[in-house]
Amino acid sequence: MEPRILHVGPLTERFNQRLASEYDVQQLWKQSDALAFLDEHGAAFEVVVTSARFGCSAAMLQRMPIVRAICSFGVGYDAIPVDEARQRGIQVSYTPDVLNDCVADLAMGLLIDSARRISAADRFVRASLWPAGHFPLARKVSGKRLGIVGLGRIGKDVARRASGFDMQVRYHNRRPDADSSYRFEPGLLALARWADFLVLTCPGGAATHHLISAPVLDALGPEGILINVARGSVVDEQALVAALMEGRLGGAGLDVFQAEPRVPEALLSLDNVVLAPHIGSGTEETRLQMEELVFANLRAFLDKGEVLTPVV
Ligand code: 8YV
């Protein structure tokens, strides 16, 4: 008999229906009080299916004593208590690699848009301002200096794309990547001072909380541009808003925010900011591959007792 599965939050209708038709599933988002529901029924679930967005809180996990696996949709697992899961012998899977291209593509898109001000130019044309005057000059992209914070799988794909734009690339990680020929910069402030563009591709969570603080933004400076496709928590958002408003930072391209889906009101009126609603992996092709990988992990765990792509 298949074990009971707790499905935490809705993904595509295709995914929700397939999961519900192939397995014995309880859809948690349909319960008015998730924790009260788990107080009563949590002991029945052996597997949790969730996503980077919905995660699985420690409070939920505590209410599920026989859970053996958490299969998550997405590469970030900052919303899953991985240490607690590990201590309890619970396997956690995620969907790395299949989304690298799309997140790196979006990072480059936001970078080019922020520097060349494509979205602002689009607003200019739509507002019929062109006949009355020229759109202001923007900033060149090719040949510039790109700092990457977090040279992991996605960061490396951003670097590869940047080489097509003849950019110089340096990166900051907790430690140097022995397999990488890009120059490691041990100081984040020094990287920000050097860079024209600073792209964030590091994981979220406690270790990177507010890594990008006011001094880092000041080091990037009035001609510098910050691109965040990582997590909102990596940036001190108040400091970012202040730096943009006061002209201490040149611009920003942001796909992620501290309290999604809420975006700071002040950003909405700034023309030097490009805003996206967390769409890094959001293409038909990539989301389908992510879905397939969740199902493959689930099947592998149920058949062989081992997920395919565990969080390590
Ligand atoms: C989410 C993401 O998966 O993979 C991640 O970590 O942030 C996204 O791809 C997506 O928003 C659904 O939660």
Tab-separated table of C-alpha atoms and ligand atoms in Angstrom:
chain	number	residue	atom	x	y	z
A	1	MET	CA	0.000	0.000	0.000
A	2	GLU	CA	1.227	3.531	-0.816
A	3	PRO	CA	1.974	5.708	2.213
A	4	ARG	CA	0.028	8.843	2.989
A	5	ILE	CA	1.462	12.014	1.515
A	6	LEU	CA	1.023	15.538	2.806
A	7	HIS	CA	0.972	18.076	-0.051
A	8	VAL	CA	1.722	21.420	1.600
A	9	GLY	CA	0.912	24.076	-1.028
A	10	PRO	CA	-0.473	24.159	-4.585
A	11	LEU	CA	1.833	24.097	-7.621
A	12	THR	CA	0.440	23.894	-11.179
A	13	GLU	CA	-2.992	22.334	-11.583
A	14	ARG	CA	-1.254	19.629	-13.671
A	15	PHE	CA	1.076	18.809	-10.764
A	16	ASN	CA	-1.627	18.921	-8.074
A	17	GLN	CA	-3.909	16.619	-10.058
A	18	ARG	CA	-1.191	14.153	-10.995
A	19	LEU	CA	-0.003	13.864	-7.399
A	20	ALA	CA	-3.550	13.437	-6.111
A	21	SER	CA	-4.438	10.842	-8.744
A	22	GLU	CA	-1.294	8.711	-8.367
A	23	TYR	CA	-0.958	8.771	-4.572
A	24	ASP	CA	-2.902	8.912	-1.351
A	25	VAL	CA	-2.637	12.661	-0.818
A	26	GLN	CA	-3.962	15.234	1.629
A	27	GLN	CA	-3.849	18.837	0.337
A	28	LEU	CA	-2.912	20.910	3.366
A	29	TRP	CA	-3.756	24.303	1.844
A	30	LYS	CA	-7.426	23.321	1.825
A	31	GLN	CA	-7.423	23.142	5.630
A	32	SER	CA	-8.317	26.356	7.421
A	33	ASP	CA	-5.840	25.722	10.266
A	34	ALA	CA	-2.807	23.737	9.109
A	35	LEU	CA	-1.300	23.102	12.551
A	36	ALA	CA	-4.623	22.131	14.107
A	37	PHE	CA	-5.141	19.704	11.219
A	38	LEU	CA	-1.685	18.217	11.789
A	39	ASP	CA	-2.311	17.975	15.542
A	40	GLU	CA	-5.142	15.622	14.669
A	41	HIS	CA	-3.861	13.832	11.556
A	42	GLY	CA	-0.086	14.486	11.379
A	43	ALA	CA	0.810	11.015	12.649
A	44	ALA	CA	-0.532	9.453	9.433
A	45	PHE	CA	1.912	11.079	6.988
A	46	GLU	CA	5.083	9.368	5.798
A	47	VAL	CA	6.058	11.765	3.010
A	48	VAL	CA	5.766	15.538	2.575
A	49	VAL	CA	5.609	17.131	-0.884
A	50	THR	CA	6.282	20.851	-0.865
A	51	SER	CA	8.140	23.656	-2.653
A	52	ALA	CA	10.804	26.271	-2.034
A	53	ARG	CA	7.992	28.737	-1.462
A	54	PHE	CA	5.796	26.764	0.915
A	55	GLY	CA	8.534	24.815	2.695
A	56	CYS	CA	7.700	22.787	5.784
A	57	SER	CA	8.033	24.528	9.127
A	58	ALA	CA	9.627	22.931	12.176
A	59	ALA	CA	6.215	23.178	13.871
A	60	MET	CA	4.697	21.094	11.075
A	61	LEU	CA	7.496	18.560	11.114
A	62	GLN	CA	7.135	18.098	14.868
A	63	ARG	CA	3.526	17.074	14.338
A	64	MET	CA	4.474	14.300	11.900
A	65	PRO	CA	6.338	11.613	13.876
A	66	ILE	CA	6.656	9.004	11.107
A	67	VAL	CA	7.651	11.231	8.189
A	68	ARG	CA	10.566	9.700	6.253
A	69	ALA	CA	10.990	12.013	3.271
A	70	ILE	CA	10.357	15.589	2.188
A	71	CYS	CA	10.305	16.087	-1.595
A	72	SER	CA	10.547	19.744	-2.512
A	73	PHE	CA	10.008	21.618	-5.774
A	74	GLY	CA	12.757	24.226	-6.168
A	75	VAL	CA	16.451	24.563	-5.500
A	76	GLY	CA	16.256	26.718	-2.361
A	77	TYR	CA	15.551	24.905	0.885
A	78	ASP	CA	15.739	27.768	3.357
A	79	ALA	CA	12.068	27.164	4.251
A	80	ILE	CA	12.736	23.551	5.291
A	81	PRO	CA	14.348	22.684	8.664
A	82	VAL	CA	17.026	20.537	7.042
A	83	ASP	CA	19.128	20.040	10.212
A	84	GLU	CA	16.147	18.791	12.170
A	85	ALA	CA	15.189	16.512	9.283
A	86	ARG	CA	18.721	15.121	9.154
A	87	GLN	CA	18.705	14.430	12.894
A	88	ARG	CA	15.491	12.500	12.520
A	89	GLY	CA	16.780	10.565	9.513
A	90	ILE	CA	14.276	12.241	7.188
A	91	GLN	CA	15.494	12.481	3.573
A	92	VAL	CA	15.045	15.844	1.875
A	93	SER	CA	15.085	16.146	-1.913
A	94	TYR	CA	15.087	19.281	-4.047
A	95	THR	CA	15.324	20.127	-7.773
A	96	PRO	CA	18.831	21.430	-8.528
A	97	ASP	CA	20.370	21.949	-11.980
A	98	VAL	CA	17.205	21.817	-14.097
A	99	LEU	CA	16.558	25.503	-13.339
A	100	ASN	CA	20.119	26.842	-13.686
A	101	ASP	CA	19.631	28.101	-17.241
A	102	CYS	CA	16.423	29.964	-16.542
A	103	VAL	CA	17.600	31.640	-13.341
A	104	ALA	CA	20.891	32.643	-15.013
A	105	ASP	CA	18.972	33.917	-18.060
A	106	LEU	CA	16.776	36.039	-15.817
A	107	ALA	CA	19.800	37.420	-13.956
A	108	MET	CA	21.281	38.553	-17.292
A	109	GLY	CA	17.901	39.914	-18.378
A	110	LEU	CA	17.552	41.981	-15.215
A	111	LEU	CA	21.158	43.138	-15.515
A	112	ILE	CA	20.743	44.325	-19.102
A	113	ASP	CA	17.355	45.851	-18.356
A	114	SER	CA	18.690	47.709	-15.294
A	115	ALA	CA	21.773	49.026	-17.100
A	116	ARG	CA	20.178	49.858	-20.461
A	117	ARG	CA	16.875	50.800	-18.787
A	118	ILE	CA	14.717	48.817	-21.205
A	119	SER	CA	11.661	48.738	-18.928
A	120	ALA	CA	11.994	52.461	-18.213
A	121	ALA	CA	12.355	53.120	-21.949
A	122	ASP	CA	9.243	51.039	-22.596
A	123	ARG	CA	7.339	53.183	-20.077
A	124	PHE	CA	8.726	56.304	-21.805
A	125	VAL	CA	7.444	55.212	-25.227
A	126	ARG	CA	4.068	54.091	-23.900
A	127	ALA	CA	3.595	57.428	-22.147
A	128	SER	CA	4.068	59.118	-25.586
A	129	LEU	CA	7.095	61.024	-24.286
A	130	TRP	CA	9.323	60.232	-27.283
A	131	PRO	CA	8.092	63.008	-29.615
A	132	ALA	CA	8.814	65.511	-26.864
A	133	GLY	CA	12.432	64.523	-26.242
A	134	HIS	CA	15.174	61.907	-26.063
A	135	PHE	CA	15.312	59.113	-23.534
A	136	PRO	CA	18.311	59.719	-21.231
A	137	LEU	CA	21.535	57.836	-21.920
A	138	ALA	CA	21.947	54.577	-20.019
A	139	ARG	CA	24.932	52.444	-18.959
A	140	LYS	CA	26.945	50.056	-21.138
A	141	VAL	CA	26.852	46.327	-20.323
A	142	SER	CA	29.584	44.696	-22.470
A	143	GLY	CA	33.097	44.694	-21.108
A	144	LYS	CA	32.070	45.650	-17.574
A	145	ARG	CA	33.062	44.114	-14.237
A	146	LEU	CA	30.733	41.506	-12.824
A	147	GLY	CA	30.888	40.431	-9.177
A	148	ILE	CA	29.066	37.225	-8.305
A	149	VAL	CA	28.068	36.513	-4.718
A	150	GLY	CA	27.685	32.747	-4.504
A	151	LEU	CA	29.495	30.983	-7.335
A	152	GLY	CA	27.436	27.808	-7.216
A	153	ARG	CA	25.701	26.114	-10.109
A	154	ILE	CA	23.590	29.141	-11.021
A	155	GLY	CA	26.420	31.615	-10.395
A	156	LYS	CA	28.667	29.697	-12.786
A	157	ASP	CA	25.991	29.836	-15.473
A	158	VAL	CA	25.724	33.602	-14.969
A	159	ALA	CA	29.523	33.858	-15.296
A	160	ARG	CA	29.474	31.822	-18.508
A	161	ARG	CA	26.825	34.091	-19.995
A	162	ALA	CA	28.784	37.172	-18.900
A	163	SER	CA	31.842	35.944	-20.792
A	164	GLY	CA	29.775	36.299	-23.976
A	165	PHE	CA	29.514	39.974	-23.055
A	166	ASP	CA	33.304	40.212	-22.576
A	167	MET	CA	32.850	40.934	-18.879
A	168	GLN	CA	35.535	40.437	-16.268
A	169	VAL	CA	34.233	38.147	-13.535
A	170	ARG	CA	35.219	37.851	-9.882
A	171	TYR	CA	33.296	36.120	-7.117
A	172	HIS	CA	32.848	35.917	-3.381
A	173	ASN	CA	32.034	32.650	-1.632
A	174	ARG	CA	32.668	31.417	1.873
A	175	ARG	CA	35.713	29.685	0.427
A	176	PRO	CA	37.391	29.640	-2.986
A	177	ASP	CA	36.086	27.172	-5.540
A	178	ALA	CA	39.043	24.966	-6.476
A	179	ASP	CA	37.450	24.044	-9.828
A	180	SER	CA	36.892	27.612	-10.925
A	181	SER	CA	39.296	29.815	-12.839
A	182	TYR	CA	37.408	32.982	-11.918
A	183	ARG	CA	39.185	35.186	-9.429
A	184	PHE	CA	38.082	34.670	-5.830
A	185	GLU	CA	37.603	37.817	-3.770
A	186	PRO	CA	37.708	37.042	-0.026
A	187	GLY	CA	36.200	40.416	0.909
A	188	LEU	CA	32.636	41.174	-0.070
A	189	LEU	CA	33.239	44.928	0.320
A	190	ALA	CA	36.256	44.734	-1.959
A	191	LEU	CA	34.212	42.819	-4.551
A	192	ALA	CA	31.440	45.428	-4.409
A	193	ARG	CA	33.980	48.249	-4.739
A	194	TRP	CA	35.524	46.586	-7.808
A	195	ALA	CA	32.277	45.559	-9.532
A	196	ASP	CA	30.010	47.506	-11.854
A	197	PHE	CA	27.325	44.845	-11.394
A	198	LEU	CA	26.887	42.665	-8.319
A	199	VAL	CA	24.758	39.569	-8.934
A	200	LEU	CA	23.443	37.536	-5.993
A	201	THR	CA	23.136	33.789	-6.604
A	202	CYS	CA	23.873	32.493	-3.111
A	203	PRO	CA	21.465	30.411	-0.984
A	204	GLY	CA	19.093	32.096	1.457
A	205	GLY	CA	18.884	31.241	5.155
A	206	ALA	CA	20.647	32.313	8.349
A	207	ALA	CA	24.191	32.158	6.927
A	208	THR	CA	23.493	34.822	4.279
A	209	HIS	CA	20.892	36.935	6.120
A	210	HIS	CA	21.418	40.644	5.248
A	211	LEU	CA	24.817	39.862	3.755
A	212	ILE	CA	24.197	42.815	1.443
A	213	SER	CA	24.109	45.655	3.971
A	214	ALA	CA	24.422	49.450	3.656
A	215	PRO	CA	28.265	49.408	3.496
A	216	VAL	CA	28.202	46.857	0.659
A	217	LEU	CA	25.679	48.957	-1.263
A	218	ASP	CA	27.793	52.059	-0.714
A	219	ALA	CA	30.843	50.167	-1.965
A	220	LEU	CA	28.930	49.254	-5.137
A	221	GLY	CA	28.176	52.930	-5.426
A	222	PRO	CA	26.110	55.425	-7.420
A	223	GLU	CA	27.050	53.835	-10.736
A	224	GLY	CA	26.761	50.262	-9.520
A	225	ILE	CA	23.835	47.925	-10.075
A	226	LEU	CA	22.620	45.139	-7.787
A	227	ILE	CA	20.892	42.076	-9.248
A	228	ASN	CA	19.137	39.685	-6.863
A	229	VAL	CA	17.857	36.324	-8.114
A	230	ALA	CA	18.710	34.565	-4.825
A	231	ARG	CA	16.511	35.349	-1.827
A	232	GLY	CA	15.107	38.596	-0.457
A	233	SER	CA	16.616	37.757	2.921
A	234	VAL	CA	20.164	38.157	1.532
A	235	VAL	CA	19.660	41.925	1.212
A	236	ASP	CA	18.897	44.460	3.929
A	237	GLU	CA	15.893	45.753	2.017
A	238	GLN	CA	15.511	48.958	4.028
A	239	ALA	CA	19.133	49.831	3.336
A	240	LEU	CA	18.605	49.019	-0.352
A	241	VAL	CA	15.552	51.262	-0.611
A	242	ALA	CA	17.404	54.094	1.135
A	243	ALA	CA	20.491	53.716	-1.086
A	244	LEU	CA	18.366	53.755	-4.257
A	245	MET	CA	16.282	56.713	-3.133
A	246	GLU	CA	19.315	58.722	-2.085
A	247	GLY	CA	21.203	57.959	-5.305
A	248	ARG	CA	23.973	56.138	-3.410
A	249	LEU	CA	23.286	53.061	-5.560
A	250	GLY	CA	22.833	53.318	-9.323
A	251	GLY	CA	20.119	50.748	-9.820
A	252	ALA	CA	18.767	47.316	-9.045
A	253	GLY	CA	17.113	44.383	-10.759
A	254	LEU	CA	15.154	42.362	-8.230
A	255	ASP	CA	13.340	39.051	-8.623
A	256	VAL	CA	13.087	38.348	-4.903
A	257	PHE	CA	11.986	40.338	-1.860
A	258	GLN	CA	11.995	40.090	1.900
A	259	ALA	CA	8.248	39.594	2.379
A	260	GLU	CA	6.935	38.245	-0.935
A	261	PRO	CA	4.550	38.962	-2.520
A	262	ARG	CA	4.825	42.367	-0.842
A	263	VAL	CA	7.242	44.799	-2.493
A	264	PRO	CA	8.289	47.952	-0.610
A	265	GLU	CA	6.012	50.797	-1.725
A	266	ALA	CA	9.010	53.102	-2.234
A	267	LEU	CA	10.423	50.868	-4.985
A	268	LEU	CA	7.296	51.149	-7.117
A	269	SER	CA	7.927	54.764	-7.992
A	270	LEU	CA	11.666	54.413	-8.679
A	271	ASP	CA	12.655	54.376	-12.339
A	272	ASN	CA	16.117	52.906	-11.710
A	273	VAL	CA	14.730	49.604	-10.420
A	274	VAL	CA	13.458	46.632	-12.411
A	275	LEU	CA	11.005	44.509	-10.457
A	276	ALA	CA	10.007	40.899	-11.148
A	277	PRO	CA	7.620	38.676	-9.149
A	278	HIS	CA	10.019	35.788	-8.325
A	279	ILE	CA	10.025	34.302	-11.824
A	280	GLY	CA	13.619	32.992	-12.016
A	281	SER	CA	12.581	29.428	-12.766
A	282	GLY	CA	9.215	30.436	-14.195
A	283	THR	CA	9.196	29.054	-17.731
A	284	GLU	CA	6.984	26.259	-19.071
A	285	GLU	CA	10.022	24.142	-19.911
A	286	THR	CA	11.840	24.478	-16.608
A	287	ARG	CA	8.814	24.207	-14.343
A	288	LEU	CA	7.868	20.977	-16.146
A	289	GLN	CA	11.355	19.583	-15.556
A	290	MET	CA	11.149	20.599	-11.899
A	291	GLU	CA	7.796	18.834	-11.568
A	292	GLU	CA	9.176	15.698	-13.202
A	293	LEU	CA	12.119	15.711	-10.819
A	294	VAL	CA	9.812	15.922	-7.804
A	295	PHE	CA	7.896	12.894	-9.083
A	296	ALA	CA	11.136	11.037	-9.845
A	297	ASN	CA	12.397	11.707	-6.308
A	298	LEU	CA	9.126	10.580	-4.792
A	299	ARG	CA	9.026	7.388	-6.879
A	300	ALA	CA	12.664	6.579	-6.115
A	301	PHE	CA	12.061	7.033	-2.405
A	302	LEU	CA	8.960	4.856	-2.405
A	303	ASP	CA	10.517	2.117	-4.572
A	304	LYS	CA	14.081	2.061	-3.324
A	305	GLY	CA	14.064	4.052	-0.084
A	306	GLU	CA	16.418	6.711	-1.485
A	307	VAL	CA	15.558	10.049	-3.103
A	308	LEU	CA	17.495	10.886	-6.300
A	309	THR	CA	18.629	14.430	-5.604
A	310	PRO	CA	19.062	14.805	-1.842
A	311	VAL	CA	19.901	18.102	-0.198
A	312	VAL	CA	23.434	17.573	1.070
B	1	8YV	C1	10.637	28.284	-6.586
B	1	8YV	C2	12.835	29.099	-6.175
B	1	8YV	O1	10.840	26.943	-6.727
B	1	8YV	O2	13.849	27.069	-6.753
B	1	8YV	C3	13.756	27.970	-5.946
B	1	8YV	O3	14.429	28.003	-4.904
B	1	8YV	O4	12.884	30.085	-5.538
B	1	8YV	C4	11.795	28.972	-7.243
B	1	8YV	O5	12.239	28.278	-8.340
B	1	8YV	C5	9.323	28.593	-7.147
B	1	8YV	O6	9.046	29.911	-6.898
B	1	8YV	C6	8.246	27.741	-6.492
B	1	8YV	O7	8.369	27.697	-5.117
